[in-house]
Coordinates of C-alpha atoms in Angstrom, one line a residue:
M1 CA -37.4 -79.6 52.6
R2 CA -35.0 -79.1 55.6
H3 CA -32.0 -80.4 53.6
A4 CA -32.9 -78.0 50.7
L5 CA -33.0 -75.1 53.1
L6 CA -29.7 -76.0 54.7
A7 CA -28.1 -76.3 51.2
F8 CA -29.5 -72.9 50.3
L9 CA -28.1 -71.3 53.4
A10 CA -24.7 -72.9 52.8
W11 CA -24.7 -71.5 49.3
L12 CA -25.3 -67.9 50.3
P13 CA -21.7 -67.0 51.5
L14 CA -20.3 -68.7 48.3
A15 CA -22.6 -66.5 46.2
A16 CA -21.2 -63.4 48.0
V17 CA -17.7 -64.4 47.3
A18 CA -18.5 -65.1 43.6
A19 CA -20.0 -61.6 43.2
E20 CA -19.1 -59.8 40.0
P21 CA -15.8 -58.0 40.1
A22 CA -15.7 -54.2 39.9
K23 CA -16.1 -52.8 36.4
L24 CA -15.5 -49.4 34.8
P25 CA -18.4 -47.7 33.0
D26 CA -18.3 -47.8 29.2
N27 CA -18.6 -44.0 29.2
L28 CA -17.9 -41.5 31.9
E29 CA -17.6 -37.7 32.2
L30 CA -16.4 -36.1 35.4
R31 CA -16.4 -32.3 35.9
Y32 CA -14.4 -30.7 38.6
V33 CA -13.9 -27.3 40.1
L34 CA -10.2 -26.5 40.6
R35 CA -9.3 -24.4 43.7
Y36 CA -6.0 -23.0 44.8
D37 CA -5.7 -21.7 48.4
N38 CA -9.6 -21.6 48.5
L39 CA -9.9 -19.5 45.3
T40 CA -11.5 -20.9 42.2
V41 CA -8.9 -20.9 39.4
G42 CA -10.2 -23.4 36.9
Q43 CA -12.5 -26.2 35.6
V44 CA -11.3 -29.7 34.8
T45 CA -13.2 -32.2 32.7
K46 CA -12.2 -35.9 32.6
T47 CA -13.7 -38.4 30.2
L48 CA -13.5 -42.1 29.8
A49 CA -14.7 -44.2 26.8
R50 CA -14.5 -47.9 26.2
Q51 CA -13.4 -48.8 22.7
P52 CA -14.5 -51.7 20.4
D53 CA -11.3 -53.5 21.1
G54 CA -11.9 -53.4 24.9
T55 CA -9.3 -50.7 25.7
Y56 CA -10.3 -47.4 27.3
L57 CA -9.5 -43.9 26.1
H58 CA -9.2 -41.2 28.8
R59 CA -8.9 -37.5 28.3
S60 CA -8.6 -34.5 30.7
Q61 CA -8.8 -30.8 29.9
S62 CA -8.0 -28.0 32.4
V63 CA -9.1 -24.4 31.6
P64 CA -8.5 -21.3 33.7
E65 CA -11.3 -19.5 35.4
G66 CA -11.9 -16.6 37.7
M67 CA -8.8 -14.7 38.8
A68 CA -6.6 -17.1 36.9
N69 CA -7.9 -15.6 33.6
W70 CA -6.1 -12.4 34.5
F71 CA -2.8 -14.2 34.3
T72 CA -3.1 -17.0 31.7
S73 CA -5.2 -18.4 28.9
V74 CA -3.3 -21.7 28.7
T75 CA -5.2 -24.9 28.7
W76 CA -3.7 -28.2 29.8
H77 CA -4.6 -31.5 28.1
E78 CA -4.0 -35.2 28.9
E79 CA -4.8 -38.1 26.6
G80 CA -4.2 -41.8 27.2
R81 CA -5.2 -45.3 26.6
F82 CA -5.2 -48.4 28.9
E83 CA -6.4 -51.9 29.1
V84 CA -7.9 -53.9 32.0
V85 CA -6.0 -57.2 32.6
N86 CA -7.2 -59.5 35.5
G87 CA -9.2 -56.7 37.0
K88 CA -6.3 -54.2 37.0
V89 CA -5.6 -51.1 34.8
R90 CA -2.6 -51.4 32.6
P91 CA -1.6 -48.2 30.7
L92 CA -0.6 -48.3 27.1
R93 CA 0.0 -44.7 26.1
F94 CA 0.0 -41.3 27.8
L95 CA 0.3 -37.8 26.4
E96 CA 0.4 -34.4 28.2
Y97 CA 0.5 -31.1 26.4
R98 CA -0.6 -27.5 26.7
V99 CA -2.3 -25.0 24.3
G100 CA -1.7 -21.3 24.2
A101 CA 1.7 -21.1 25.9
D102 CA 4.7 -19.3 24.6
K103 CA 6.9 -22.3 25.0
P104 CA 5.9 -25.8 23.8
H105 CA 5.2 -28.5 26.4
R106 CA 4.6 -32.1 25.2
H107 CA 5.4 -35.2 27.2
E108 CA 4.5 -38.6 25.7
A109 CA 5.0 -42.2 27.0
T110 CA 4.3 -45.6 25.4
F111 CA 4.1 -48.6 27.7
D112 CA 5.4 -51.8 26.1
W113 CA 4.4 -54.6 28.4
K114 CA 5.9 -57.3 26.2
T115 CA 9.4 -56.0 26.4
G116 CA 9.0 -54.3 29.8
I117 CA 10.0 -50.9 28.6
I118 CA 8.6 -47.4 28.8
H119 CA 9.4 -45.4 25.6
Y120 CA 9.5 -41.6 26.3
A121 CA 9.4 -39.2 23.4
G122 CA 12.6 -37.1 23.6
W123 CA 13.7 -38.8 26.9
P124 CA 15.6 -42.1 27.6
D125 CA 13.7 -45.3 27.8
V126 CA 13.3 -46.9 31.2
K127 CA 12.3 -50.3 32.6
L128 CA 8.5 -50.8 33.1
P129 CA 7.8 -52.1 36.6
P130 CA 4.7 -54.2 37.3
G131 CA 1.7 -52.1 38.3
T132 CA 3.0 -48.9 36.8
Q133 CA 0.3 -46.2 36.2
D134 CA 0.3 -42.8 34.5
L135 CA -1.1 -39.5 35.7
G136 CA -4.4 -40.2 33.9
S137 CA -4.9 -43.9 34.5
L138 CA -4.2 -43.9 38.3
A139 CA -7.7 -42.7 39.3
Y140 CA -9.4 -45.4 37.2
A141 CA -7.0 -48.0 38.7
F142 CA -8.2 -47.0 42.1
M143 CA -11.8 -47.2 41.0
L144 CA -11.3 -50.9 40.2
D145 CA -8.8 -51.8 42.9
P146 CA -8.4 -49.2 45.7
P147 CA -5.8 -50.0 48.4
A148 CA -7.2 -52.1 51.2
V149 CA -6.9 -51.3 54.9
G150 CA -3.5 -52.2 56.1
N151 CA -2.1 -52.6 52.5
R152 CA 0.4 -49.9 51.5
P153 CA 1.3 -50.7 47.8
D154 CA 4.2 -49.1 46.1
I155 CA 3.1 -47.8 42.7
H156 CA 5.4 -46.4 40.0
L157 CA 3.8 -43.3 38.4
S158 CA 4.8 -42.0 35.0
T159 CA 4.5 -38.2 34.2
G160 CA 5.2 -38.6 30.5
K161 CA 8.9 -37.9 30.9
K162 CA 10.0 -39.6 34.1
L163 CA 9.0 -42.4 36.5
R164 CA 8.6 -42.0 40.3
R165 CA 7.7 -44.5 43.0
Y166 CA 5.1 -43.6 45.6
R167 CA 3.4 -45.5 48.5
Y168 CA -0.3 -45.3 48.8
A169 CA -2.3 -46.2 51.9
Q170 CA -5.9 -46.1 52.9
V171 CA -6.0 -43.8 56.0
G172 CA -9.7 -44.0 56.8
T173 CA -13.2 -43.1 55.7
E174 CA -15.0 -39.7 55.8
T175 CA -18.4 -38.3 54.9
I176 CA -17.8 -35.2 52.8
R177 CA -20.1 -32.6 51.4
T178 CA -20.0 -32.2 47.6
A179 CA -22.0 -30.9 44.7
L180 CA -23.5 -34.4 44.5
G181 CA -24.6 -34.3 48.1
E182 CA -23.0 -36.0 51.2
L183 CA -20.8 -38.9 50.2
R184 CA -19.1 -41.6 52.2
A185 CA -15.5 -41.7 50.9
T186 CA -12.4 -43.9 51.3
V187 CA -9.4 -41.6 51.8
I188 CA -6.1 -42.6 50.1
E189 CA -2.9 -40.8 51.0
R190 CA 0.3 -40.7 48.9
A191 CA 3.8 -40.7 50.3
P192 CA 7.1 -40.8 48.4
T193 CA 9.4 -43.8 48.8
E194 CA 12.5 -42.3 47.3
G195 CA 14.1 -38.8 47.5
K196 CA 12.4 -35.8 48.9
D197 CA 8.9 -34.8 47.9
E198 CA 7.2 -31.9 49.6
E199 CA 3.8 -32.7 48.2
R200 CA 1.1 -34.3 50.3
V201 CA -1.6 -35.9 48.1
R202 CA -5.0 -37.2 49.3
I203 CA -7.7 -38.8 47.2
W204 CA -11.3 -39.3 48.3
L205 CA -13.1 -42.2 46.6
A206 CA -16.9 -42.3 46.8
I207 CA -17.8 -45.7 48.3
D208 CA -21.3 -45.9 47.0
R209 CA -20.5 -44.5 43.5
R210 CA -18.0 -47.1 42.1
H211 CA -15.2 -45.4 44.0
L212 CA -15.3 -42.3 41.8
P213 CA -12.6 -39.8 42.7
V214 CA -14.7 -37.0 44.1
R215 CA -11.9 -34.9 45.7
I216 CA -8.1 -34.8 45.1
A217 CA -6.1 -32.4 47.3
T218 CA -2.4 -31.6 46.9
E219 CA -0.6 -29.6 49.6
K220 CA 2.8 -28.0 48.9
R221 CA 4.6 -25.3 50.8
G222 CA 1.5 -24.6 52.9
K223 CA -0.7 -24.0 49.9
E224 CA -3.4 -26.5 48.9
T225 CA -4.8 -27.2 45.4
V226 CA -8.1 -29.1 45.4
L227 CA -10.1 -30.8 42.6
E228 CA -13.7 -31.0 43.8
I229 CA -16.4 -32.9 41.9
K230 CA -19.0 -30.8 40.2
S231 CA -21.0 -33.3 38.1
V232 CA -21.0 -36.9 36.8
R233 CA -22.4 -38.1 33.6

Protein backbone atom coordinates (compact mmCIF):
# COMPACT_ATOMS: atom_id res chain seq x y z
CA MET A 1 0.00 0.00 0.00
CA ARG A 2 2.84 2.37 0.95
CA HIS A 3 4.63 1.72 -2.35
CA ALA A 4 1.44 2.34 -4.31
CA LEU A 5 0.95 5.69 -2.54
CA LEU A 6 4.53 6.74 -3.23
CA ALA A 7 4.16 5.80 -6.88
CA PHE A 8 0.95 7.85 -7.12
CA LEU A 9 2.59 10.90 -5.52
CA ALA A 10 5.55 10.61 -7.88
CA TRP A 11 3.14 10.48 -10.85
CA LEU A 12 1.34 13.74 -9.94
CA PRO A 13 3.95 16.23 -11.22
CA LEU A 14 4.28 14.23 -14.44
CA ALA A 15 0.53 14.48 -14.95
CA ALA A 16 0.71 18.25 -14.55
CA VAL A 17 3.46 18.46 -17.16
CA ALA A 18 1.44 16.27 -19.52
CA ALA A 19 -1.65 18.50 -19.25
CA GLU A 20 -3.46 19.20 -22.48
CA PRO A 21 -2.01 22.07 -24.52
CA ALA A 22 -4.07 25.21 -25.00
CA LYS A 23 -6.74 24.97 -27.68
CA LEU A 24 -8.80 27.50 -29.55
CA PRO A 25 -12.59 27.20 -29.36
CA ASP A 26 -14.34 25.83 -32.43
CA ASN A 27 -16.53 28.93 -32.58
CA LEU A 28 -16.09 32.31 -30.97
CA GLU A 29 -17.69 35.74 -31.19
CA LEU A 30 -16.11 38.74 -29.48
CA ARG A 31 -17.90 42.10 -29.40
CA TYR A 32 -15.98 45.24 -28.48
CA VAL A 33 -16.68 48.91 -27.88
CA LEU A 34 -14.25 51.18 -29.73
CA ARG A 35 -13.28 54.40 -27.97
CA TYR A 36 -11.11 57.27 -29.14
CA ASP A 37 -9.91 59.76 -26.55
CA ASN A 38 -12.62 58.44 -24.15
CA LEU A 39 -15.43 58.92 -26.71
CA THR A 40 -17.34 55.92 -28.08
CA VAL A 41 -16.83 55.92 -31.84
CA GLY A 42 -17.65 52.39 -32.95
CA GLN A 43 -18.42 48.74 -32.40
CA VAL A 44 -16.15 45.90 -33.47
CA THR A 45 -17.22 42.27 -33.89
CA LYS A 46 -14.62 39.51 -34.28
CA THR A 47 -15.55 35.91 -35.08
CA LEU A 48 -13.63 32.64 -35.27
CA ALA A 49 -14.86 29.38 -36.81
CA ARG A 50 -13.04 26.06 -37.12
CA GLN A 51 -13.43 24.47 -40.55
CA PRO A 52 -13.83 20.76 -41.45
CA ASP A 53 -10.21 20.68 -42.70
CA GLY A 54 -8.95 21.89 -39.30
CA THR A 55 -8.12 25.44 -40.38
CA TYR A 56 -9.78 28.50 -38.82
CA LEU A 57 -11.62 31.37 -40.49
CA HIS A 58 -11.56 34.70 -38.68
CA ARG A 59 -13.50 37.85 -39.49
CA SER A 60 -13.69 41.35 -38.08
CA GLN A 61 -16.16 44.15 -38.79
CA SER A 62 -15.87 47.71 -37.46
CA VAL A 63 -18.87 50.03 -37.73
CA PRO A 64 -19.03 53.70 -36.66
CA GLU A 65 -21.17 54.73 -33.72
CA GLY A 66 -22.00 57.85 -31.75
CA MET A 67 -20.29 61.03 -32.88
CA ALA A 68 -18.38 59.10 -35.56
CA ASN A 69 -21.65 58.71 -37.48
CA TRP A 70 -21.59 62.47 -38.10
CA PHE A 71 -18.42 62.12 -40.14
CA THR A 72 -18.45 58.68 -41.76
CA SER A 73 -20.54 55.65 -42.61
CA VAL A 74 -17.55 53.58 -43.74
CA THR A 75 -17.26 50.06 -42.32
CA TRP A 76 -13.92 48.25 -42.11
CA HIS A 77 -13.63 44.50 -42.68
CA GLU A 78 -10.96 41.87 -42.15
CA GLU A 79 -11.08 38.25 -43.25
CA GLY A 80 -8.47 35.57 -42.90
CA ARG A 81 -7.64 31.91 -42.54
CA PHE A 82 -4.96 30.20 -40.46
CA GLU A 83 -3.86 26.76 -39.33
CA VAL A 84 -2.43 25.58 -36.03
CA VAL A 85 0.89 23.73 -36.33
CA ASN A 86 2.61 22.36 -33.20
CA GLY A 87 0.45 24.56 -30.99
CA LYS A 88 1.20 27.78 -32.89
CA VAL A 89 -0.94 29.83 -35.26
CA ARG A 90 0.27 30.00 -38.86
CA PRO A 91 -1.64 32.41 -41.15
CA LEU A 92 -2.58 31.33 -44.66
CA ARG A 93 -4.51 34.32 -46.04
CA PHE A 94 -5.48 37.82 -44.93
CA LEU A 95 -7.77 40.41 -46.52
CA GLU A 96 -8.58 43.93 -45.36
CA TYR A 97 -11.12 46.16 -47.12
CA ARG A 98 -13.63 48.92 -46.45
CA VAL A 99 -17.21 49.51 -47.59
CA GLY A 100 -18.83 52.87 -48.24
CA ALA A 101 -15.69 54.89 -48.93
CA ASP A 102 -15.19 57.14 -51.96
CA LYS A 103 -11.82 55.54 -52.68
CA PRO A 104 -11.28 51.78 -52.80
CA HIS A 105 -9.17 50.12 -50.13
CA ARG A 106 -8.26 46.45 -50.47
CA HIS A 107 -5.12 44.80 -49.14
CA GLU A 108 -4.65 41.07 -49.49
CA ALA A 109 -1.85 38.69 -48.54
CA THR A 110 -1.34 34.96 -49.13
CA PHE A 111 1.21 33.12 -46.98
CA ASP A 112 3.04 30.32 -48.81
CA TRP A 113 4.91 28.44 -46.10
CA LYS A 114 6.29 25.85 -48.53
CA THR A 115 8.17 28.42 -50.59
CA GLY A 116 8.65 30.91 -47.73
CA ILE A 117 7.00 33.77 -49.62
CA ILE A 118 4.21 36.26 -48.86
CA HIS A 119 2.29 37.13 -52.01
CA TYR A 120 0.71 40.59 -51.84
CA ALA A 121 -2.03 41.58 -54.28
CA GLY A 122 -0.73 44.65 -56.11
CA TRP A 123 2.51 44.81 -54.09
CA PRO A 124 5.89 43.05 -54.40
CA ASP A 125 6.28 39.61 -52.82
CA VAL A 126 8.47 39.37 -49.73
CA LYS A 127 10.18 36.60 -47.78
CA LEU A 128 8.05 34.92 -45.12
CA PRO A 129 9.93 34.83 -41.78
CA PRO A 130 9.13 32.08 -39.26
CA GLY A 131 6.44 33.06 -36.76
CA THR A 132 4.90 35.76 -38.97
CA GLN A 133 1.34 36.81 -38.09
CA ASP A 134 -1.23 39.08 -39.72
CA LEU A 135 -3.38 41.76 -38.12
CA GLY A 136 -6.22 39.32 -37.52
CA SER A 137 -4.34 36.19 -36.49
CA LEU A 138 -2.09 37.80 -33.86
CA ALA A 139 -4.71 37.81 -31.09
CA TYR A 140 -5.42 34.11 -31.59
CA ALA A 141 -1.69 33.38 -31.64
CA PHE A 142 -1.43 35.03 -28.20
CA MET A 143 -4.43 33.04 -26.94
CA LEU A 144 -2.49 29.84 -27.66
CA ASP A 145 1.02 31.01 -26.85
CA PRO A 146 1.33 34.35 -25.03
CA PRO A 147 4.86 35.71 -24.42
CA ALA A 148 6.26 34.35 -21.17
CA VAL A 149 7.81 36.49 -18.44
CA GLY A 150 11.33 37.44 -19.47
CA ASN A 151 10.78 36.38 -23.08
CA ARG A 152 10.69 39.21 -25.65
CA PRO A 153 9.96 37.57 -29.02
CA ASP A 154 10.30 39.43 -32.29
CA ILE A 155 7.21 38.88 -34.43
CA HIS A 156 6.81 39.95 -38.04
CA LEU A 157 3.34 41.42 -38.60
CA SER A 158 1.72 41.67 -42.03
CA THR A 159 -0.81 44.44 -42.70
CA GLY A 160 -1.87 43.06 -46.06
CA LYS A 161 0.55 45.19 -48.04
CA LYS A 162 3.76 45.33 -45.99
CA LEU A 163 5.67 43.51 -43.30
CA ARG A 164 6.93 45.06 -40.06
CA ARG A 165 8.91 43.55 -37.19
CA TYR A 166 7.89 44.23 -33.58
CA ARG A 167 9.04 43.06 -30.19
CA TYR A 168 6.43 41.88 -27.72
CA ALA A 169 6.96 41.51 -23.99
CA GLN A 170 4.87 40.59 -20.97
CA VAL A 171 5.04 43.61 -18.67
CA GLY A 172 2.98 42.31 -15.76
CA THR A 173 -0.53 41.37 -14.66
CA GLU A 174 -3.46 43.57 -13.75
CA THR A 175 -7.02 43.18 -12.52
CA ILE A 176 -9.26 45.26 -14.77
CA ARG A 177 -12.96 46.07 -14.77
CA THR A 178 -14.82 45.05 -17.92
CA ALA A 179 -18.37 44.37 -19.08
CA LEU A 180 -17.65 40.73 -18.14
CA GLY A 181 -16.74 41.73 -14.58
CA GLU A 182 -13.33 42.02 -12.95
CA LEU A 183 -10.71 40.02 -14.82
CA ARG A 184 -7.10 39.12 -14.10
CA ALA A 185 -5.12 39.88 -17.21
CA THR A 186 -1.63 39.43 -18.55
CA VAL A 187 -0.41 42.68 -20.12
CA ILE A 188 1.56 42.48 -23.37
CA GLU A 189 3.36 45.53 -24.74
CA ARG A 190 4.60 46.07 -28.28
CA ALA A 191 7.71 47.95 -29.30
CA PRO A 192 9.16 48.44 -32.82
CA THR A 193 12.54 46.91 -33.63
CA GLU A 194 13.22 48.84 -36.80
CA GLY A 195 12.67 52.46 -37.81
CA LYS A 196 10.50 54.88 -35.90
CA ASP A 197 7.06 54.02 -34.61
CA GLU A 198 5.14 56.49 -32.50
CA GLU A 199 2.46 53.96 -31.56
CA ARG A 200 2.42 52.32 -28.16
CA VAL A 201 0.29 49.17 -28.15
CA ARG A 202 -0.83 47.22 -25.09
CA ILE A 203 -2.92 44.04 -25.04
CA TRP A 204 -4.71 42.61 -21.99
CA LEU A 205 -5.23 38.81 -22.11
CA ALA A 206 -7.75 37.39 -19.61
CA ILE A 207 -5.87 34.72 -17.63
CA ASP A 208 -8.94 32.70 -16.58
CA ARG A 209 -10.70 32.96 -19.96
CA ARG A 210 -8.31 31.22 -22.34
CA HIS A 211 -6.26 34.39 -22.69
CA LEU A 212 -9.05 36.18 -24.54
CA PRO A 213 -7.95 39.67 -25.66
CA VAL A 214 -10.28 41.78 -23.52
CA ARG A 215 -8.63 45.16 -24.04
CA ILE A 216 -6.34 46.53 -26.75
CA ALA A 217 -5.03 50.09 -26.41
CA THR A 218 -3.09 52.06 -29.01
CA GLU A 219 -1.57 55.40 -28.07
CA LYS A 220 -0.32 57.79 -30.74
CA ARG A 221 0.50 61.50 -30.49
CA GLY A 222 -1.09 61.71 -27.05
CA LYS A 223 -4.42 60.21 -28.17
CA GLU A 224 -5.55 56.75 -27.17
CA THR A 225 -7.74 54.32 -29.10
CA VAL A 226 -9.14 51.46 -27.00
CA LEU A 227 -10.98 48.26 -27.86
CA GLU A 228 -12.87 47.12 -24.75
CA ILE A 229 -14.63 43.76 -24.56
CA LYS A 230 -18.43 43.97 -24.45
CA SER A 231 -19.54 40.34 -24.78
CA VAL A 232 -18.27 36.84 -25.56
CA ARG A 233 -20.20 34.06 -27.23
